[in-house]
JSON list of C-alpha atoms in Angstrom, two decimals:
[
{"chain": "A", "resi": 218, "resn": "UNK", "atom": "CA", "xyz": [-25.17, 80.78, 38.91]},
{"chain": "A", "resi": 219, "resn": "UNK", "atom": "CA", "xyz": [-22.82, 78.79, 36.41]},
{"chain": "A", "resi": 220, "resn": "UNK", "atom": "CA", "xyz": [-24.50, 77.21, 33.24]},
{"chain": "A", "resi": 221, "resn": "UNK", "atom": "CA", "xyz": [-21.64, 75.15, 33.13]},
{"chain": "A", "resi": 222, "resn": "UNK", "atom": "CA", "xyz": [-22.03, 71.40, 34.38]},
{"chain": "A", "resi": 223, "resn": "UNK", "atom": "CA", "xyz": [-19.63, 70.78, 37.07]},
{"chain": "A", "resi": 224, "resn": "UNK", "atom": "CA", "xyz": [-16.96, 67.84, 36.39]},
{"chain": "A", "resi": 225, "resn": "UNK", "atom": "CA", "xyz": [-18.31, 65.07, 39.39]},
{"chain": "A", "resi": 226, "resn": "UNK", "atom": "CA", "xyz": [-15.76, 64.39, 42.79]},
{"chain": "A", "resi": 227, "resn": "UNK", "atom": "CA", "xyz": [-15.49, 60.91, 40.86]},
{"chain": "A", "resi": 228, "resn": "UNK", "atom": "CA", "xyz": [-13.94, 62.26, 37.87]},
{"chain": "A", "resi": 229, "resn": "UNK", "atom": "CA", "xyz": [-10.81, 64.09, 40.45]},
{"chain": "A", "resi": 230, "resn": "UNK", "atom": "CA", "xyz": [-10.72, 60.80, 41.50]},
{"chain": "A", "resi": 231, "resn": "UNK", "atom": "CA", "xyz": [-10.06, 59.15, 38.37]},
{"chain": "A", "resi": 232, "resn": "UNK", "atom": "CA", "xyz": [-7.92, 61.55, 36.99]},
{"chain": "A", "resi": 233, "resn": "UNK", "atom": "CA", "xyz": [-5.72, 62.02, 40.11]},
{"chain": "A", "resi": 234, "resn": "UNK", "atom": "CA", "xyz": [-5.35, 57.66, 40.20]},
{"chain": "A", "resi": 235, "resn": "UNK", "atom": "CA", "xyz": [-5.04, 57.76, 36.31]},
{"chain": "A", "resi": 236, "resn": "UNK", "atom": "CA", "xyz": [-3.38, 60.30, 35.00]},
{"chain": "A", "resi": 237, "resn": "UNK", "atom": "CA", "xyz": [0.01, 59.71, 32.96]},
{"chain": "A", "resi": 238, "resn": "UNK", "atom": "CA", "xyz": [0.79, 63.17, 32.64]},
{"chain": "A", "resi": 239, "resn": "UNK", "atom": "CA", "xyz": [0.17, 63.64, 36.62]},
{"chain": "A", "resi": 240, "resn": "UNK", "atom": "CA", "xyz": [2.13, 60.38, 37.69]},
{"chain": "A", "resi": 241, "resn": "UNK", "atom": "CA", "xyz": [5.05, 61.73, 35.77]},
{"chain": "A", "resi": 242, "resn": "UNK", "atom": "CA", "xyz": [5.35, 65.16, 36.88]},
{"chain": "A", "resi": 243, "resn": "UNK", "atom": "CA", "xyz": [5.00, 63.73, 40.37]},
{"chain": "A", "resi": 244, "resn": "UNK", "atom": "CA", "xyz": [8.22, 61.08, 39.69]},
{"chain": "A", "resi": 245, "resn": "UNK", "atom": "CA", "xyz": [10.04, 63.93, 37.85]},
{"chain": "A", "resi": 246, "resn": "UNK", "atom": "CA", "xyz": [9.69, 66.46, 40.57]},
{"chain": "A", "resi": 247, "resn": "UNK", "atom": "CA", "xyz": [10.62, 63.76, 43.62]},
{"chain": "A", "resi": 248, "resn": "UNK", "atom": "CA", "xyz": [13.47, 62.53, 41.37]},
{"chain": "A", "resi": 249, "resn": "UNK", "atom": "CA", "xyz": [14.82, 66.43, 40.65]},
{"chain": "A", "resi": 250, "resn": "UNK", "atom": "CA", "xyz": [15.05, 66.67, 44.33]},
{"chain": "A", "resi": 251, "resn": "UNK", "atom": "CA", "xyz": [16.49, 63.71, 45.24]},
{"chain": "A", "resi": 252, "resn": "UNK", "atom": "CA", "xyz": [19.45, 64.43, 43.04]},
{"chain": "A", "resi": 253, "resn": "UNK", "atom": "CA", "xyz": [19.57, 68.13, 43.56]},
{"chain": "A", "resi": 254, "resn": "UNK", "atom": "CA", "xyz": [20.05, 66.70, 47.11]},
{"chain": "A", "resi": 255, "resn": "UNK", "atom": "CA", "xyz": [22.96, 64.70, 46.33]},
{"chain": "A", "resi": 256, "resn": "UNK", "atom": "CA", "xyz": [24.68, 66.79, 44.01]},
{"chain": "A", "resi": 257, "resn": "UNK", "atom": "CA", "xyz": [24.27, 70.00, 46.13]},
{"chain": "A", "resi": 258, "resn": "UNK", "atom": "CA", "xyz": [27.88, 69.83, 47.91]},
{"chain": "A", "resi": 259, "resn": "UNK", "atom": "CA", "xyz": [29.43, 70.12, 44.41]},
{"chain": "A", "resi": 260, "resn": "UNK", "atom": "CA", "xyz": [27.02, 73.02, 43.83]},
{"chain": "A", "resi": 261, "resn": "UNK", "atom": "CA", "xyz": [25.45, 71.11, 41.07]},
{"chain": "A", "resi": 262, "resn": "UNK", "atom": "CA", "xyz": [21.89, 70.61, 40.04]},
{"chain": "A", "resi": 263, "resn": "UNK", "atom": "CA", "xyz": [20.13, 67.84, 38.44]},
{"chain": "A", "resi": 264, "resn": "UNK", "atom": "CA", "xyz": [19.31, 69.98, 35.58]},
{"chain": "A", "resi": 265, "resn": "UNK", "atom": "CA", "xyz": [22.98, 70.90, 35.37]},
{"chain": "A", "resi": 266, "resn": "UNK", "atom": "CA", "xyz": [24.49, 67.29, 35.51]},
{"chain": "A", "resi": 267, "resn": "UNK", "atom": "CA", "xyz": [22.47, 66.12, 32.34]},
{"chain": "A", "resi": 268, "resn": "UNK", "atom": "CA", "xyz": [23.28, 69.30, 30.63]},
{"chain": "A", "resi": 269, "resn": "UNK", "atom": "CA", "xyz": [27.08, 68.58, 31.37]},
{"chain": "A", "resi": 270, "resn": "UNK", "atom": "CA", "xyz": [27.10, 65.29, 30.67]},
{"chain": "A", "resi": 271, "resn": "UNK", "atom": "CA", "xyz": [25.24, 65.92, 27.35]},
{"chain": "A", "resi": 272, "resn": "UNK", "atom": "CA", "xyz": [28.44, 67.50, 26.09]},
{"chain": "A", "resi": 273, "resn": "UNK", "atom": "CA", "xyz": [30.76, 64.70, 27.15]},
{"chain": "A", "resi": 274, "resn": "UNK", "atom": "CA", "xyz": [31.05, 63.81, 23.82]},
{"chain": "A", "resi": 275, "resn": "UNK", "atom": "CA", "xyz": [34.90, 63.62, 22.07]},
{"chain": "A", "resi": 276, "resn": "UNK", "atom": "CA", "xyz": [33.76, 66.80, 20.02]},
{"chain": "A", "resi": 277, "resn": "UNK", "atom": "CA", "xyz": [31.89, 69.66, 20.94]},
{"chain": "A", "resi": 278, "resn": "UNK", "atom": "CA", "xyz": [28.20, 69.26, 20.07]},
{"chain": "A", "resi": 279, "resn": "UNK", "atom": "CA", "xyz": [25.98, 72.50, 18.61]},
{"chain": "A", "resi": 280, "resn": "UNK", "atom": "CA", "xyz": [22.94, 73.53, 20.74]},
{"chain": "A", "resi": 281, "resn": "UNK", "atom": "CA", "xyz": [20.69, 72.37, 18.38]},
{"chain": "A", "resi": 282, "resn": "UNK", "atom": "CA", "xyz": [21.13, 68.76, 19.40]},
{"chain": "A", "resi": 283, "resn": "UNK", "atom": "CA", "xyz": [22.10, 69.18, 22.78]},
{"chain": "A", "resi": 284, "resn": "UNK", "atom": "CA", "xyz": [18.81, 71.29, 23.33]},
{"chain": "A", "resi": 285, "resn": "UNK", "atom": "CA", "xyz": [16.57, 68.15, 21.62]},
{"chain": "A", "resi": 286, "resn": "UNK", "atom": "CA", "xyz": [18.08, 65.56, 23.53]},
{"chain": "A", "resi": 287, "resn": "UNK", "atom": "CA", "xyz": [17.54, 67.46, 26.88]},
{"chain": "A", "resi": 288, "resn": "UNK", "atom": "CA", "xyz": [13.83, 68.42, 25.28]},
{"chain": "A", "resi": 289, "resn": "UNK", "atom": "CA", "xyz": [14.90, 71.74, 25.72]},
{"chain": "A", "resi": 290, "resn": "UNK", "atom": "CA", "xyz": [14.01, 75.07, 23.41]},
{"chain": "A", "resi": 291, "resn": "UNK", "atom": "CA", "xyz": [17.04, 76.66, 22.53]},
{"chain": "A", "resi": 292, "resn": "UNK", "atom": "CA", "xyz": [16.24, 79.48, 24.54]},
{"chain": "A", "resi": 293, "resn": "UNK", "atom": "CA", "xyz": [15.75, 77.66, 27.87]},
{"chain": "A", "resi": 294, "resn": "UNK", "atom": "CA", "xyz": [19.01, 75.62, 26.84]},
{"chain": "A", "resi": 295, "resn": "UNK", "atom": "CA", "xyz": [20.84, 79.35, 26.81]},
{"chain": "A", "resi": 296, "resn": "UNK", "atom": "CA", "xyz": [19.48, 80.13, 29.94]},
{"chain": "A", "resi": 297, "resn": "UNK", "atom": "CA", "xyz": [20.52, 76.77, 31.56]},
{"chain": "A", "resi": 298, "resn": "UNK", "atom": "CA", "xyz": [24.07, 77.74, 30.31]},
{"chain": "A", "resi": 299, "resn": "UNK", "atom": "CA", "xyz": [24.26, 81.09, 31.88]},
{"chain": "A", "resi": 300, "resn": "UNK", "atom": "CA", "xyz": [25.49, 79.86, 34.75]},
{"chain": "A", "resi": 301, "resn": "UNK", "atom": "CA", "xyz": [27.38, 77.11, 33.93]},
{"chain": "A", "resi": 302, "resn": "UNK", "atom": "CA", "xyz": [29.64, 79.22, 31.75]},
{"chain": "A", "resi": 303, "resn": "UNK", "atom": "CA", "xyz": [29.56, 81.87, 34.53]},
{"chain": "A", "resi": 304, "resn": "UNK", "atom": "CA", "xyz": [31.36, 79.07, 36.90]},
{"chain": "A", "resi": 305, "resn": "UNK", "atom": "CA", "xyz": [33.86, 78.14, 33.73]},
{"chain": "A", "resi": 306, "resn": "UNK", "atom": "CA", "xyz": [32.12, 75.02, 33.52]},
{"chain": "A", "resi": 307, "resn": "UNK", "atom": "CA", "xyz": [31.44, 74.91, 30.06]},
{"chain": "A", "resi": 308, "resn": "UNK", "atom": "CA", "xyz": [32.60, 77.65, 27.47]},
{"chain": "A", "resi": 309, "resn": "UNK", "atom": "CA", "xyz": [30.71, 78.60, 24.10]},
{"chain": "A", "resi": 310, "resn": "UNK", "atom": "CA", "xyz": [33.47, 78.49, 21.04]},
{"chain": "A", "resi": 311, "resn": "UNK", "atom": "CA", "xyz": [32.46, 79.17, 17.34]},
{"chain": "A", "resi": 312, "resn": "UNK", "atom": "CA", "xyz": [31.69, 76.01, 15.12]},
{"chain": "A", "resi": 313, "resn": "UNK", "atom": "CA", "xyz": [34.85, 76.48, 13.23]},
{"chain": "A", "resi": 314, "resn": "UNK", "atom": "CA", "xyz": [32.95, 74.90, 10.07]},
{"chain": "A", "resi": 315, "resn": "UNK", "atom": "CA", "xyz": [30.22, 77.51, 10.58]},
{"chain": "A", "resi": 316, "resn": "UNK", "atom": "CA", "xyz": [31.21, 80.90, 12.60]},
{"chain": "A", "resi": 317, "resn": "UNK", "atom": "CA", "xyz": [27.25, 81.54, 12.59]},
{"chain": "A", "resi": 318, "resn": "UNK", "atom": "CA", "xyz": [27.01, 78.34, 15.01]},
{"chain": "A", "resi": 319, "resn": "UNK", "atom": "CA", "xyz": [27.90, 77.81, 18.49]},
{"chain": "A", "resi": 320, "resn": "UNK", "atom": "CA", "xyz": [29.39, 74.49, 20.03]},
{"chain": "A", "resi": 321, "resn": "UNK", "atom": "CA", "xyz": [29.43, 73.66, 23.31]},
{"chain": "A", "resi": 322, "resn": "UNK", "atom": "CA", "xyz": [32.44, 72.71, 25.22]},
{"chain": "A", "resi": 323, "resn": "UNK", "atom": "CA", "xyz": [33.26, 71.24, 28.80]},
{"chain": "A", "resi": 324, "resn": "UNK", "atom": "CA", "xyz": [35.97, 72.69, 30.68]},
{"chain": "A", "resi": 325, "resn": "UNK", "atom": "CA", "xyz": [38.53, 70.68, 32.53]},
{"chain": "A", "resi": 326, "resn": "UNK", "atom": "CA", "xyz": [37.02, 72.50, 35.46]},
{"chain": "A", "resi": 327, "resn": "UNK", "atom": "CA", "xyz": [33.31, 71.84, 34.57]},
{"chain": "A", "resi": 328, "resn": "UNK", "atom": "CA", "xyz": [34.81, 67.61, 33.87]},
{"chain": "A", "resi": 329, "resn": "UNK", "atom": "CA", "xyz": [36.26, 67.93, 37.23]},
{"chain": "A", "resi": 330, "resn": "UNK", "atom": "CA", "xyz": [32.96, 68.68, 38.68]},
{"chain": "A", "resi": 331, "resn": "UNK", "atom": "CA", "xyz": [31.24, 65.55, 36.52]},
{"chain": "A", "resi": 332, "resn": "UNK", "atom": "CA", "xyz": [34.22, 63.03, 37.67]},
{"chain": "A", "resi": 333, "resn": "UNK", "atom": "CA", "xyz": [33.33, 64.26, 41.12]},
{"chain": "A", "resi": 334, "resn": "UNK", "atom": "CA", "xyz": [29.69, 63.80, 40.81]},
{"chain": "A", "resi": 335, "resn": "UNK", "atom": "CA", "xyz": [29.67, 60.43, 38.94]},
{"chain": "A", "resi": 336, "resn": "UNK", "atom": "CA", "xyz": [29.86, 58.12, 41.93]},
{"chain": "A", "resi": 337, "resn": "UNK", "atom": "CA", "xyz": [27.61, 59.98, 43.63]},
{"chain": "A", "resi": 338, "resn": "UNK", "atom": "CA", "xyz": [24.80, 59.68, 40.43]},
{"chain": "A", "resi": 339, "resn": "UNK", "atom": "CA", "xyz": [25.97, 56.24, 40.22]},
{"chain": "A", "resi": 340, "resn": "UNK", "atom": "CA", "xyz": [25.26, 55.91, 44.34]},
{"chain": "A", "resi": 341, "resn": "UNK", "atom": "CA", "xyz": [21.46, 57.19, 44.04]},
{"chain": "A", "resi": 342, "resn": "UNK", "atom": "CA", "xyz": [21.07, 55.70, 40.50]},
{"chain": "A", "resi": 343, "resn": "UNK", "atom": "CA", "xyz": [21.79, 51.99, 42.17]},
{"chain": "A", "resi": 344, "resn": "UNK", "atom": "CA", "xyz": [19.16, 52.74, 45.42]},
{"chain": "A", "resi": 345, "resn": "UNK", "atom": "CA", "xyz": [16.62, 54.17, 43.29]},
{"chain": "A", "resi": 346, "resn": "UNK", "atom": "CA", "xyz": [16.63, 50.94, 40.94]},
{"chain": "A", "resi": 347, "resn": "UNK", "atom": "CA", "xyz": [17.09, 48.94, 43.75]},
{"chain": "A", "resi": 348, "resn": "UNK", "atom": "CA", "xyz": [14.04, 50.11, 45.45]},
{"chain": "A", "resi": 349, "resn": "UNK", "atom": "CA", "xyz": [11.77, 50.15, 42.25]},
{"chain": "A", "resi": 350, "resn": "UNK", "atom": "CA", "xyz": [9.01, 47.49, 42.35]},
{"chain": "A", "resi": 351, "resn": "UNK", "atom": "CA", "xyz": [9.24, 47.28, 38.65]},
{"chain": "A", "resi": 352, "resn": "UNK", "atom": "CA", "xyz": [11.84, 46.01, 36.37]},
{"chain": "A", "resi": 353, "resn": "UNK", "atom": "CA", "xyz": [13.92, 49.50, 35.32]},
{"chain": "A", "resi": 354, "resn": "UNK", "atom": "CA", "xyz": [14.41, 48.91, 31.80]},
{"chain": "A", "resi": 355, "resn": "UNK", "atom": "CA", "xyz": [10.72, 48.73, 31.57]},
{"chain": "A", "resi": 356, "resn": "UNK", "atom": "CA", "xyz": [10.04, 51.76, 33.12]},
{"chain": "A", "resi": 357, "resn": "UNK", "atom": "CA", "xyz": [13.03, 53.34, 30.80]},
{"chain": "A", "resi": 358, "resn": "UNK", "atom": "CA", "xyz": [11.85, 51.87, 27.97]},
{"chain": "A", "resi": 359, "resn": "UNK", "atom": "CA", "xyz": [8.55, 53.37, 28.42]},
{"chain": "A", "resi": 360, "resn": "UNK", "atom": "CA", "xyz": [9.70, 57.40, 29.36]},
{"chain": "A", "resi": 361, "resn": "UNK", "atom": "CA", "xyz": [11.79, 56.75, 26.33]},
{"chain": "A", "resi": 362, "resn": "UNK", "atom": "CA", "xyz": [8.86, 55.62, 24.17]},
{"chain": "A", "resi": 363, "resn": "UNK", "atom": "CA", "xyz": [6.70, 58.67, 25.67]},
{"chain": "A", "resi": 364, "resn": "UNK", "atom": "CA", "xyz": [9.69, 60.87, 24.96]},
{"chain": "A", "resi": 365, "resn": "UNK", "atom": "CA", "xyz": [10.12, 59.94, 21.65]},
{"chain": "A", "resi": 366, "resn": "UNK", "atom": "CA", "xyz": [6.35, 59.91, 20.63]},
{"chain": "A", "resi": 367, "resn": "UNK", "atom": "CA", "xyz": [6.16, 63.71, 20.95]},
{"chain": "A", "resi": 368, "resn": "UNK", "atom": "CA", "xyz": [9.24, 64.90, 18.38]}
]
């Protein structure tokens, strides 16, 4: 027999109805495969999307700051290019100001792909608001404040 106390029925309970951390893996999971629905005739992913349209920026950005602003390492950020780069959506070019770093560039084929998938984010984007019982900046405001509190 265990000398440890068990944790009450209650407790699951509370933590299940409670639980930040929970509630938001929950949303993030339904909301990665909602879009990975909707994207998945252009052979996109959700994942892929916000990578792409993190470097739809008039210059090139390094990893570095492509990798914070997706949260990313920049390990899992080179493994989330692998096959974007295999598909010539994006290409990897030297900083020319530093040949040690690496920018990150769109293709016109990989901005083909985000024209293409715009209206369709811009589609779910508008019935996902729409059917939010809160006000959406709120929420926003919030994931951004969580977000933020952690760097």
């Amino acid at each position: 027999m265990s000398n440890q106390p068990a944790i009450p029925f209650s407790t699951t309970l509370h933590v299940r109805d409670t639980c930040l951390c929970l509630h938001a893996q929950r949303a993030a999971r339904a909301l990665a495969r909602r879009f990975d629905a909707a994207f998945k005739p252009l052979g996109l992913t959700n994942g892929q999307f916000s990578l792409m349209m993190a470097l739809n920026r008039p210059e090139p950005p390094p990893m570095g700051p492509v990798a914070a602003l997706l949260a990313m390492d920049r390990t899992t950020l080179t493994a989330a290019l692998k096959p974007l780069t295999q598909r010539g959506w994006i290409t990897i070019v030297a900083d020319e100001k530093d040949r040690r770093g690496k920018r990150l560039k769109l293709t016109e084929a990989g901005m083909a792909v985000l024209v293409e998938a715009m209206p369709i984010w811009r589609r779910e984007h508008d019935e996902l608001e729409a059917g939010l019982g809160t006000d959406p900046q709120v929420l926003r405001q919030g994931l951004i404040e969580v977000a933020t509190a952690s760097e």
